[in-house]
XYZ file of C-alpha atoms in Angstrom:
711
model
C 0.000 0.000 0.000
C 2.846 2.380 0.914
C 4.571 1.559 -2.386
C 1.390 2.456 -4.307
C 1.099 5.808 -2.509
C 4.734 6.583 -3.288
C 4.174 5.744 -6.980
C 1.111 8.039 -7.084
C 3.033 10.841 -5.355
C 5.706 10.765 -8.053
C 3.321 10.872 -10.995
C 3.501 14.068 -13.065
C 1.073 15.136 -15.794
C 2.395 17.364 -18.591
C -0.175 19.028 -20.879
C 0.984 20.296 -24.266
C -1.016 21.517 -27.267
C -0.436 18.873 -29.947
C -0.221 15.049 -29.999
C 2.993 15.141 -32.069
C 4.694 17.279 -29.434
C 3.320 15.031 -26.685
C 4.940 11.989 -28.310
C 8.345 13.669 -28.533
C 8.316 15.056 -24.984
C 7.114 11.818 -23.363
C 10.155 9.997 -24.786
C 12.475 12.631 -23.305
C 10.930 12.665 -19.811
C 10.650 8.907 -19.320
C 8.900 7.026 -16.437
C 6.810 8.951 -13.938
C 5.589 11.424 -16.543
C 2.386 11.296 -18.580
C 2.191 13.737 -21.484
C -1.250 14.615 -22.890
C -2.387 17.060 -25.592
C -5.113 19.681 -25.171
C -5.441 20.065 -28.979
C -5.329 23.861 -28.667
C -8.024 25.828 -26.838
C -10.469 23.802 -24.722
C -12.144 26.894 -23.291
C -12.951 29.902 -25.464
C -15.657 32.359 -26.512
C -18.750 30.805 -28.115
C -19.171 31.290 -31.879
C -22.939 31.829 -31.781
C -22.980 35.167 -29.926
C -20.713 38.062 -28.966
C -20.347 36.848 -25.344
C -18.720 40.079 -24.093
C -20.242 41.716 -21.005
C -20.113 45.336 -22.167
C -21.472 46.679 -18.863
C -19.184 44.520 -16.748
C -15.756 45.830 -17.730
C -15.931 43.911 -21.041
C -15.418 40.593 -19.296
C -15.606 37.668 -21.750
C -18.062 34.797 -21.203
C -15.962 31.690 -21.769
C -17.412 28.236 -22.407
C -16.001 24.772 -23.005
C -15.466 24.495 -26.761
C -18.106 22.320 -28.402
C -16.880 18.742 -28.737
C -14.038 19.257 -26.230
C -15.855 18.509 -22.948
C -14.825 14.842 -23.008
C -11.140 15.702 -23.470
C -11.294 18.297 -20.687
C -12.817 15.721 -18.294
C -10.047 13.251 -19.179
C -7.383 15.850 -18.397
C -9.112 16.715 -15.104
C -9.177 13.024 -14.233
C -5.497 12.608 -15.107
C -4.666 15.674 -13.011
C -6.625 14.237 -10.054
C -4.396 11.140 -10.169
C -1.179 13.160 -10.327
C 0.874 14.948 -7.721
C 2.235 17.553 -10.163
C 0.751 19.128 -13.289
C 2.903 21.045 -15.760
C 1.075 23.236 -18.266
C 3.389 23.257 -21.290
C 1.393 25.009 -24.015
C 3.227 27.138 -26.581
C 5.438 29.994 -25.320
C 3.306 32.902 -26.572
C 0.125 34.822 -25.661
C -2.209 32.133 -26.982
C -0.243 29.432 -25.166
C -0.348 31.399 -21.913
C -4.130 31.814 -22.259
C -4.549 28.067 -22.879
C -2.509 27.368 -19.742
C -4.583 29.879 -17.742
C -7.881 28.260 -18.784
C -6.548 24.765 -18.057
C -5.282 25.885 -14.664
C -8.717 27.257 -13.740
C -10.494 24.102 -14.940
C -8.095 21.637 -13.308
C -7.489 23.223 -9.913
C -11.164 22.665 -8.997
C -10.714 18.905 -9.446
C -7.292 18.226 -7.948
C -4.976 19.060 -5.076
C -1.955 18.591 -7.375
C 0.671 21.315 -7.613
C -0.003 23.102 -10.945
C 2.841 25.007 -12.620
C 3.623 26.514 -16.019
C 6.641 25.359 -18.035
C 7.869 26.749 -21.357
C 10.555 25.731 -23.802
C 11.835 27.366 -26.962
C 13.015 24.063 -28.414
C 11.978 20.449 -27.972
C 15.253 18.812 -27.005
C 16.049 16.625 -23.956
C 18.090 19.376 -22.296
C 15.506 22.101 -22.925
C 12.637 19.914 -21.662
C 14.456 18.801 -18.518
C 15.621 22.346 -17.801
C 12.037 23.645 -18.150
C 10.689 20.962 -15.823
C 13.369 21.837 -13.248
C 12.388 25.533 -13.393
C 8.576 25.790 -13.494
C 6.894 29.137 -12.953
C 3.464 30.585 -12.351
C 1.155 31.848 -15.094
C 1.906 35.376 -16.300
C -1.398 37.219 -15.864
C -0.205 40.167 -17.984
C 0.407 37.837 -20.930
C -3.078 36.357 -20.459
C -4.576 39.852 -20.276
C -2.902 40.811 -23.575
C -4.451 37.771 -25.248
C -7.811 38.543 -23.606
C -7.687 42.160 -24.811
C -6.910 41.090 -28.385
C -9.667 38.471 -28.321
C -12.259 40.904 -26.904
C -11.283 43.702 -29.283
C -11.462 41.408 -32.320
C -14.811 40.035 -31.137
C -16.252 43.555 -30.694
C -15.074 44.642 -34.145
C -16.026 41.423 -35.951
C -19.414 40.937 -34.290
C -20.420 44.527 -35.043
C -19.107 44.829 -38.604
C -20.115 41.382 -39.872
C -23.890 41.791 -39.177
C -23.643 45.202 -40.846
C -22.313 43.517 -43.990
C -25.058 40.875 -43.800
C -27.663 43.614 -43.738
C -26.158 45.869 -46.415
C -24.383 43.447 -48.814
C -25.198 39.742 -48.375
C -25.480 37.059 -45.723
C -22.489 35.051 -44.568
C -19.848 37.799 -44.917
C -17.316 38.637 -42.226
C -15.021 41.497 -41.297
C -12.137 41.661 -38.877
C -9.835 44.245 -37.358
C -6.639 42.918 -38.975
C -7.919 40.980 -41.997
C -9.833 44.028 -43.279
C -6.685 46.185 -43.173
C -4.744 43.522 -45.092
C -7.614 43.387 -47.612
C -7.432 47.179 -47.938
C -3.704 46.995 -48.766
C -4.338 44.347 -51.433
C -7.231 46.342 -52.945
C -5.188 49.573 -53.007
C -2.325 47.779 -54.766
C -4.773 46.320 -57.306
C -6.054 49.839 -58.046
C -2.464 50.950 -58.713
C -1.976 47.979 -61.047
C -5.213 48.736 -62.931
C -4.434 52.457 -63.236
C -0.904 51.928 -64.514
C -0.390 52.691 -68.214
C 2.641 50.856 -69.646
C 5.025 52.797 -71.869
C 7.037 51.308 -74.689
C 10.835 51.395 -74.629
C 13.614 49.539 -76.435
C 17.053 48.194 -75.542
C 19.923 47.312 -77.830
C 22.543 44.610 -77.418
C 25.363 43.684 -79.775
C 27.770 40.769 -80.213
C 31.509 41.469 -80.187
C 34.315 39.089 -81.118
C 37.772 38.667 -79.567
C 39.634 35.874 -81.317
C 37.366 32.871 -81.219
C 35.288 34.198 -78.329
C 32.005 35.963 -78.878
C 30.290 37.968 -76.134
C 27.278 40.304 -75.848
C 27.223 43.856 -74.469
C 24.390 46.335 -73.922
C 24.104 49.911 -75.153
C 24.458 52.224 -72.113
C 25.261 55.594 -73.734
C 24.704 57.263 -77.072
C 26.266 60.614 -77.920
C 27.362 60.928 -74.286
C 23.900 60.458 -72.741
C 21.820 57.573 -71.491
C 19.739 56.379 -74.458
C 15.963 56.715 -74.176
C 14.748 54.592 -77.036
C 10.986 54.919 -77.420
C 10.415 53.003 -80.640
C 11.978 50.647 -83.149
C 12.815 53.419 -85.593
C 15.123 55.118 -83.067
C 16.948 51.841 -82.437
C 17.355 51.095 -86.138
C 18.752 54.592 -86.713
C 21.526 53.947 -84.152
C 22.296 50.542 -85.688
C 22.645 52.134 -89.146
C 25.004 54.787 -87.796
C 27.347 52.458 -85.905
C 27.226 49.134 -87.755
C 30.477 49.789 -89.665
C 32.247 51.695 -86.885
C 35.495 50.611 -85.296
C 34.926 48.874 -81.935
C 37.503 49.696 -79.292
C 37.788 48.810 -75.588
C 37.542 52.213 -73.928
C 37.713 51.326 -70.201
C 37.970 48.309 -67.909
C 36.885 48.650 -64.286
C 36.973 46.137 -61.444
C 35.001 46.711 -58.240
C 35.138 44.573 -55.123
C 32.054 44.260 -52.953
C 31.743 42.858 -49.445
C 28.637 40.744 -48.901
C 27.607 40.297 -45.285
C 25.710 37.235 -44.039
C 22.080 37.751 -43.089
C 20.661 37.335 -39.600
C 18.974 34.034 -38.652
C 15.304 33.715 -39.488
C 12.370 35.392 -37.828
C 8.878 34.136 -38.714
C 8.252 36.768 -41.380
C 11.667 36.356 -43.045
C 11.211 32.563 -43.093
C 7.807 32.935 -44.749
C 9.245 35.371 -47.297
C 12.190 33.138 -48.262
C 10.050 29.985 -48.318
C 7.655 31.760 -50.696
C 10.389 33.161 -52.969
C 12.783 30.190 -52.941
C 10.508 27.190 -52.421
C 7.135 28.423 -53.700
C 5.459 27.769 -50.312
C 2.378 29.660 -49.179
C 2.628 31.214 -45.707
C 0.200 28.607 -44.368
C 2.288 25.744 -45.763
C 5.503 27.212 -44.353
C 4.036 27.322 -40.848
C 2.549 23.826 -41.115
C 5.889 22.302 -42.148
C 7.794 24.355 -39.554
C 5.376 23.111 -36.871
C 6.219 19.510 -37.836
C 9.955 20.201 -37.595
C 9.493 21.894 -34.215
C 7.241 19.247 -32.670
C 9.421 16.302 -33.587
C 10.507 13.996 -36.408
C 11.356 10.310 -36.014
C 15.109 10.141 -36.685
C 16.047 6.465 -36.489
C 14.994 5.237 -33.046
C 14.678 8.748 -31.579
C 12.032 11.409 -31.981
C 13.690 14.795 -32.407
C 12.476 18.395 -32.472
C 14.694 19.756 -35.250
C 14.109 23.526 -34.951
C 13.354 26.079 -32.256
C 9.929 27.694 -31.846
C 8.792 29.002 -35.224
C 6.784 32.055 -34.093
C 9.277 34.771 -33.235
C 10.229 38.314 -34.206
C 13.731 38.133 -32.720
C 17.159 37.326 -34.208
C 18.681 36.679 -30.790
C 20.765 33.491 -30.469
C 21.179 31.584 -27.211
C 24.785 31.529 -25.964
C 24.886 27.720 -25.947
C 23.817 27.668 -29.610
C 26.455 30.282 -30.473
C 29.147 28.181 -28.817
C 28.011 25.042 -30.660
C 27.774 26.625 -34.117
C 31.211 28.265 -33.778
C 32.666 24.930 -32.763
C 31.126 23.270 -35.857
C 32.358 26.018 -38.213
C 35.841 25.865 -36.640
C 35.956 22.147 -37.344
C 34.449 22.120 -40.866
C 35.299 25.589 -42.271
C 38.108 26.952 -40.043
C 39.029 29.703 -42.558
C 35.480 31.088 -42.426
C 35.191 31.436 -38.629
C 35.149 35.093 -37.412
C 37.315 35.973 -34.419
C 34.208 36.872 -32.396
C 30.550 35.760 -32.554
C 28.322 37.923 -34.745
C 25.431 39.572 -32.899
C 22.449 40.975 -34.811
C 20.323 43.901 -33.658
C 16.785 43.015 -32.614
C 14.145 45.227 -34.288
C 12.648 48.096 -32.286
C 9.128 46.668 -32.422
C 10.208 43.078 -31.698
C 8.863 41.505 -28.517
C 12.053 39.404 -28.282
C 10.209 36.748 -26.267
C 11.941 33.904 -28.122
C 15.224 33.542 -29.912
C 15.572 33.150 -33.674
C 14.432 30.130 -35.673
C 17.425 27.788 -35.807
C 18.340 24.081 -35.801
C 18.304 22.560 -32.337
C 21.176 20.133 -32.992
C 24.371 21.275 -34.676
C 25.273 17.838 -36.021
C 21.940 17.299 -37.778
C 22.921 18.701 -41.165
C 20.312 18.525 -43.957
C 22.272 15.695 -45.619
C 22.394 13.660 -42.406
C 18.607 13.740 -41.866
C 17.251 13.832 -45.419
C 16.217 10.153 -45.422
C 13.869 10.828 -42.478
C 12.191 13.957 -43.865
C 9.565 14.524 -46.522
C 10.626 16.637 -49.494
C 8.955 19.755 -48.085
C 10.375 19.197 -44.604
C 13.882 18.797 -46.022
C 13.656 21.926 -48.171
C 12.417 24.091 -45.298
C 14.895 22.611 -42.825
C 17.705 23.214 -45.344
C 17.072 26.953 -45.617
C 16.733 27.302 -41.813
C 20.015 25.407 -41.357
C 21.855 27.370 -44.054
C 20.603 30.749 -42.821
C 21.640 30.030 -39.215
C 25.091 28.587 -39.929
C 25.945 31.237 -42.523
C 24.972 33.979 -40.039
C 28.049 33.117 -37.950
C 30.580 32.955 -40.792
C 32.918 35.447 -42.466
C 31.804 37.943 -45.095
C 32.023 36.954 -48.744
C 33.629 39.110 -51.434
C 32.678 39.479 -55.075
C 34.576 41.192 -57.884
C 32.634 42.762 -60.729
C 34.504 43.602 -63.917
C 32.892 46.039 -66.376
C 34.158 46.614 -69.887
C 33.077 49.669 -71.905
C 33.303 49.313 -75.685
C 33.130 52.276 -78.032
C 31.442 51.863 -81.418
C 31.176 55.249 -83.126
C 29.161 57.483 -80.807
C 27.703 54.489 -78.962
C 29.045 52.994 -75.759
C 28.309 49.352 -74.948
C 28.985 47.689 -71.595
C 29.425 44.095 -70.505
C 29.877 43.009 -66.879
C 30.810 39.786 -65.140
C 31.009 38.926 -61.445
C 32.941 36.244 -59.633
C 33.345 35.181 -56.036
C 36.853 35.949 -54.793
C 36.272 35.086 -51.124
C 33.615 32.446 -50.512
C 32.946 33.279 -46.859
C 29.475 32.277 -45.660
C 28.564 31.008 -49.161
C 30.567 27.912 -48.179
C 27.437 26.416 -46.557
C 24.907 27.765 -49.043
C 23.099 25.397 -51.398
C 19.369 26.097 -51.480
C 19.929 29.746 -50.531
C 22.911 30.326 -52.807
C 22.574 33.527 -54.815
C 22.364 33.354 -58.585
C 24.306 36.613 -58.665
C 27.498 35.177 -57.148
C 28.911 34.373 -60.593
C 27.472 36.062 -63.680
C 28.723 36.305 -67.218
C 32.076 35.531 -68.781
C 34.376 38.050 -70.461
C 37.492 37.165 -72.467
C 40.833 38.735 -71.512
C 40.765 42.301 -72.855
C 42.975 45.394 -72.682
C 42.094 49.071 -72.792
C 42.560 50.446 -76.301
C 42.241 47.020 -77.886
C 40.311 46.974 -81.155
C 37.652 44.282 -81.491
C 35.967 42.906 -84.556
C 33.060 45.121 -85.643
C 29.737 44.567 -83.948
C 28.810 41.179 -85.325
C 25.078 41.157 -84.712
C 22.540 43.504 -83.139
C 19.619 42.560 -80.905
C 17.001 45.315 -80.609
C 14.309 44.351 -78.104
C 10.955 45.899 -77.302
C 9.889 46.290 -73.651
C 7.114 47.919 -71.690
C 7.508 49.661 -68.349
C 6.259 47.568 -65.440
C 3.722 48.891 -62.998
C 3.574 48.059 -59.304
C 3.611 44.321 -58.665
C 0.630 42.664 -57.017
C 1.272 41.321 -53.550
C 2.446 37.750 -53.119
C 2.540 35.820 -49.846
C 6.132 37.003 -49.396
C 5.553 40.683 -50.153
C 2.308 41.036 -48.150
C 3.996 39.451 -45.116
C 6.891 41.897 -45.553
C 4.442 44.805 -45.752
C 2.450 43.643 -42.704
C 5.677 43.385 -40.711
C 6.957 46.798 -41.841
C 3.671 48.490 -40.951
C 3.348 46.711 -37.590
C 0.125 44.928 -38.584
C -0.286 41.632 -36.754
C 2.380 39.497 -35.147
C 4.466 36.467 -36.244
C 1.659 34.089 -35.264
C -0.946 35.945 -37.352
C 0.700 36.555 -40.759
C -0.271 33.177 -42.245
C -3.842 33.160 -40.780
C -4.486 36.677 -42.163
C -3.762 35.505 -45.726
C -5.638 32.235 -45.233
C -8.829 33.879 -43.996
C -8.925 36.291 -46.962
C -8.530 33.363 -49.372
C -11.003 31.114 -47.528
C -13.698 33.806 -47.608
C -13.137 34.540 -51.296
C -12.191 38.156 -50.689
C -8.880 37.424 -52.382
C -7.735 34.790 -54.881
C -4.234 33.529 -55.558
C -3.319 33.589 -59.254
C 0.235 32.663 -60.299
C 1.268 33.321 -56.668
C -0.195 36.836 -56.879
C -2.923 37.912 -54.430
C -5.813 39.558 -56.272
C -8.993 40.951 -54.666
C -12.271 39.549 -55.954
C -15.282 41.699 -56.859
C -16.679 40.805 -53.441
C -13.394 41.716 -51.713
C -13.257 45.105 -53.437
C -16.874 45.851 -52.540
C -16.432 44.958 -48.871
C -13.171 46.882 -48.584
C -14.749 50.001 -50.138
C -17.694 49.927 -47.727
C -15.539 49.331 -44.644
C -12.841 51.873 -45.519
C -15.365 54.592 -46.345
C -17.521 53.849 -43.292
C -14.779 53.161 -40.718
C -11.647 55.024 -41.858
C -10.378 55.300 -38.264
C -10.503 51.530 -37.704
C -9.744 49.960 -41.090
C -6.355 51.570 -41.432
C -2.798 50.460 -40.809
C -2.045 53.173 -38.255
C -4.846 52.101 -35.928
C -3.931 48.413 -36.303
C -0.259 49.105 -35.515
C -1.248 51.227 -32.486
C -3.381 48.352 -31.179
C -0.373 46.002 -31.398
C 1.684 48.518 -29.397
C -1.070 48.778 -26.771
C -1.287 44.987 -26.501
C 2.470 44.942 -25.920
C 1.952 47.534 -23.172
C -0.739 45.333 -21.575
C 1.696 42.408 -21.700
C 4.286 44.558 -19.903
C 1.717 45.555 -17.240
C 1.835 49.205 -18.344
C -1.809 49.399 -19.513
C -4.985 47.926 -17.974
C -6.685 45.853 -20.672
C -10.268 46.898 -19.770
C -9.344 50.589 -20.060
C -7.846 49.998 -23.502
C -11.065 48.366 -24.715
C -13.298 51.019 -23.126
C -11.437 53.879 -24.867
C -12.026 52.200 -28.211
C -15.552 50.844 -27.919
C -17.623 53.987 -27.196
C -16.756 55.930 -30.391
C -16.702 52.718 -32.453
C -20.210 51.616 -31.413
C -21.571 55.084 -32.111
C -20.113 54.984 -35.631
C -21.602 51.501 -36.266
C -25.068 52.824 -35.419
C -24.601 55.842 -37.743
C -23.518 53.627 -40.669
C -26.373 51.199 -40.031
C -28.858 54.064 -40.183
C -27.393 56.032 -43.121
C -25.976 53.427 -45.533
C -28.213 52.046 -48.276
C -28.438 48.295 -48.827
C -26.834 46.922 -51.999
C -28.127 43.370 -51.551
C -28.534 41.650 -54.877
C -26.565 44.423 -56.603
C -24.335 41.904 -58.370
C -27.098 39.481 -59.370
C -27.292 39.168 -63.149
C -29.994 37.465 -65.212
C -28.739 35.068 -67.893
C -30.135 33.413 -71.019
C -29.683 30.001 -69.418
C -32.795 28.106 -68.348
C -33.145 25.925 -65.240
C -33.414 22.319 -66.383
C -35.522 21.477 -63.320
C -38.289 24.093 -63.482
C -37.752 26.063 -66.696
C -37.208 29.464 -65.059
C -34.236 31.722 -65.973
C -30.941 31.167 -64.167
C -29.357 34.084 -62.311
C -25.607 34.702 -61.884
C -24.976 35.274 -58.181
C -21.924 35.954 -56.020
C -21.407 33.457 -53.216
C -18.721 32.719 -50.639
C -16.624 30.880 -53.205
C -17.197 33.073 -56.241
C -19.900 33.455 -58.862
C -22.380 30.644 -59.514
C -25.710 30.087 -61.280
C -28.909 29.823 -59.239
C -32.506 29.356 -60.280
C -34.607 32.540 -60.131
C -37.427 30.331 -58.776
C -35.720 30.098 -55.366
C -36.921 29.153 -52.727
C -39.309 26.831 -54.608
C -36.404 25.581 -56.756
C -32.955 25.093 -55.179
C -31.076 24.320 -58.396
C -27.530 25.766 -58.509
C -24.512 25.009 -60.684
C -21.087 26.285 -61.665
C -20.699 28.946 -64.335
C -19.425 27.586 -67.680
C -16.040 29.161 -68.455
C -15.490 27.625 -71.904
C -16.712 24.818 -74.146
C -14.885 21.528 -73.721
C -12.315 21.335 -76.558
C -12.404 17.548 -76.885
C -13.847 16.462 -80.250
C -17.374 15.055 -79.929
C -17.860 16.323 -76.342
C -20.461 19.054 -75.907
C -19.686 19.667 -72.220
C -18.703 22.902 -70.495
C -15.484 23.639 -68.615
C -16.265 24.618 -65.003
C -14.197 25.282 -61.896
C -13.888 22.395 -59.457
C -12.090 21.901 -56.141
C -9.726 19.037 -55.359
C -10.213 16.990 -52.212
C -7.996 17.767 -49.251
C -6.403 21.162 -49.874
C -9.302 22.356 -52.060
C -7.095 23.612 -54.912
C -8.973 24.852 -57.967
C -8.839 23.028 -61.278
C -11.004 23.164 -64.382
C -12.829 20.120 -65.711
C -15.617 19.060 -68.066
C -19.225 18.795 -66.885
C -19.442 15.437 -68.702
C -17.000 13.828 -66.251
C -16.421 10.854 -65.890
C -17.377 10.300 -69.533
C -14.965 13.117 -70.461
C -11.801 13.391 -68.364
C -10.466 16.702 -69.708
C -8.675 18.713 -66.971
C -6.808 22.032 -66.958
C -4.995 23.590 -64.000
C -5.218 27.010 -65.656
C -8.414 29.065 -65.719
C -9.912 29.620 -69.197
C -10.099 33.252 -70.319
C -12.573 34.848 -72.705
C -10.551 34.096 -75.835
C -10.174 31.291 -78.344
C -6.882 30.240 -79.928
C -6.748 31.590 -83.512
C -4.619 28.620 -84.613
C -6.520 25.589 -83.305
C -9.756 26.810 -81.694
C -9.058 25.493 -78.174
C -9.520 27.912 -75.292
C -6.760 30.225 -74.051
C -5.411 30.526 -70.496
C -3.353 33.141 -68.691
C 0.099 32.190 -67.424
C 2.907 33.995 -65.662
C 6.658 33.688 -65.339
C 9.352 36.066 -64.111
C 10.948 36.464 -67.524
C 7.856 37.162 -69.653
C 5.401 38.414 -67.022
C 1.743 37.640 -67.732
C 0.975 36.138 -71.139
C -1.782 34.161 -72.837
C -1.218 30.627 -74.032
C -3.265 27.992 -75.846
C -4.262 25.089 -73.587
C -3.803 22.593 -76.440
C -0.537 20.679 -75.761
C -0.065 20.255 -79.532
C -0.410 23.982 -80.254
C 2.434 26.464 -79.669
C 0.412 29.693 -79.908
C 1.450 32.387 -77.372
C 0.196 35.950 -76.957
C 2.694 38.061 -75.017
C 2.023 41.209 -73.030
C 2.270 44.310 -75.179
C 1.192 42.616 -78.429
C -1.739 43.945 -80.421
C -5.163 42.675 -79.411
C -5.690 39.008 -80.176
C -7.417 38.229 -83.464
C -11.098 37.387 -83.340
C -11.847 33.804 -82.242
C -12.164 31.252 -85.022
C -14.832 28.547 -85.044
C -13.638 25.387 -83.352
C -13.299 22.351 -85.575
C -11.917 19.983 -82.950
């Protein structure tokens, strides 16, 4: 009996957020510890009502999340049978709030000692150290989360019903998402208003011995050439084509390239988008897997530190380890002293940078245990961290100016003369390290006459639409949101069809533009970046115990509620404004079909609703397969819900396109056209027929009229 009591007294329950993390931690802690997962929030605000007591200091009315009561009872039971309970949710505001709710729910059911533990990385040492040094729950951190939650609930639950009443049912608005939508809509307006201007460039081939190389015209008659049309270019070619070509000047410039700081959340999302083609959501999902633990042989290992951070700070132990590794593997690239990077002014600096947890786990050593996406993301995290503690690199750029009559051509080439931190770069290696190749030349040397000319037409580029990478960069620069919210902001705009992603570009939909216009015009003081950034600063002040959270909410809510009532009273409803009658007839009841805008875009609905519930997708093009009379419509794949375009006669017809048809027919073969994008050519139109090579580039004359399809 005494032995049983002793065993019970030594039992410790650890509660984390995810099952994957629970598995990893349980292996590290060993006997006497039970590790369970709360699966995120168990106690939260209800979804069906506002649940904020306006007249009682804005206190929230929390409930057990629907479907989570059973799990909460199990955790209470486990806590009752334990002598110690460690609340080990994530080390941020949300994690602190989860721990606070669990503490309140568990302490009623147990006499166990309940403490909070946090760790920035899931390694044996970090876990054991955290367990040795538990702490209480930081009320100020909980209050910051509570203030954000209450503020977002007050904004969302006042603005969303307003949109239901004035625009259409099922819409939503939010304090942060609506500002991000505004930025995307404003950029789209700039793109639409931009008028491209034509300009030309001229390149020429020169010959030295058996080597041929190409140089670009940089000056004509002593000035930078502004070539507006083909005639101007041809005039220059005529004037210089028989001129003597002489090397006028050779210049070499050395440039020092410094390594970049280790990753923060936003910089990781930006690089993963630009280098790997990941969306922000995907980056965070894969990073979460690496953080929570991967099975490496017989051990389960957390490979990176916590992935939600705005700091570039590096723990001293990690600095010591990485310098030791560099000294062993690249001794010539080890700086005399560790490199310290300045933490941004607005950074909370609660956690260190995103880095590998184990120095010896190089990407090559763990690649057999990782999925392709895990390996690619881990590789850039590893490379960025290790390179951050290595010597500068040096490049040498050589420029050669060649005179041909009154024209001056220039060719440049760069090479790496000191490899420095590039020694560990593979995935992140810069394409600009080595560019071009120039034969050995001397000043005054005469070359063979310009061998061939390459005049090329261009058009000035307007502002680029936002991508995942550039919108995250903008949100960070403007102080909108925090590391944990960048990916959810983008996801919610896409999920609600306010924004679509086309060739990685974020474009507002008709619905998104309409909602943004209404909100910005009606609530200019709330739906703006300045207010959103100020809120983040106030939440930081609450977290530091400098501001009382209820006072912060009270100062905001009075004027805001008054403005909501004014807009509700004065703004006209535009419900049904976008509905459009069509010539199509409902096959079920014979009434006309109406084009409507829903949560996921436009669709066709029977005008006989509610008697007839018939709806269907809008035909985008006729199926190009010979003998098939079906229509091409948008469909969603299972799982991730990615859009693709298929025939309505499926499965009889299996035609599929991953590109959206546009309102144009190929003049060569009659199949439908699609819009594509690449960095070199920009946006262009291409025939979907794999056997047809027709392309229509930006800047060309309007496409010829569609020809009748004979396929």
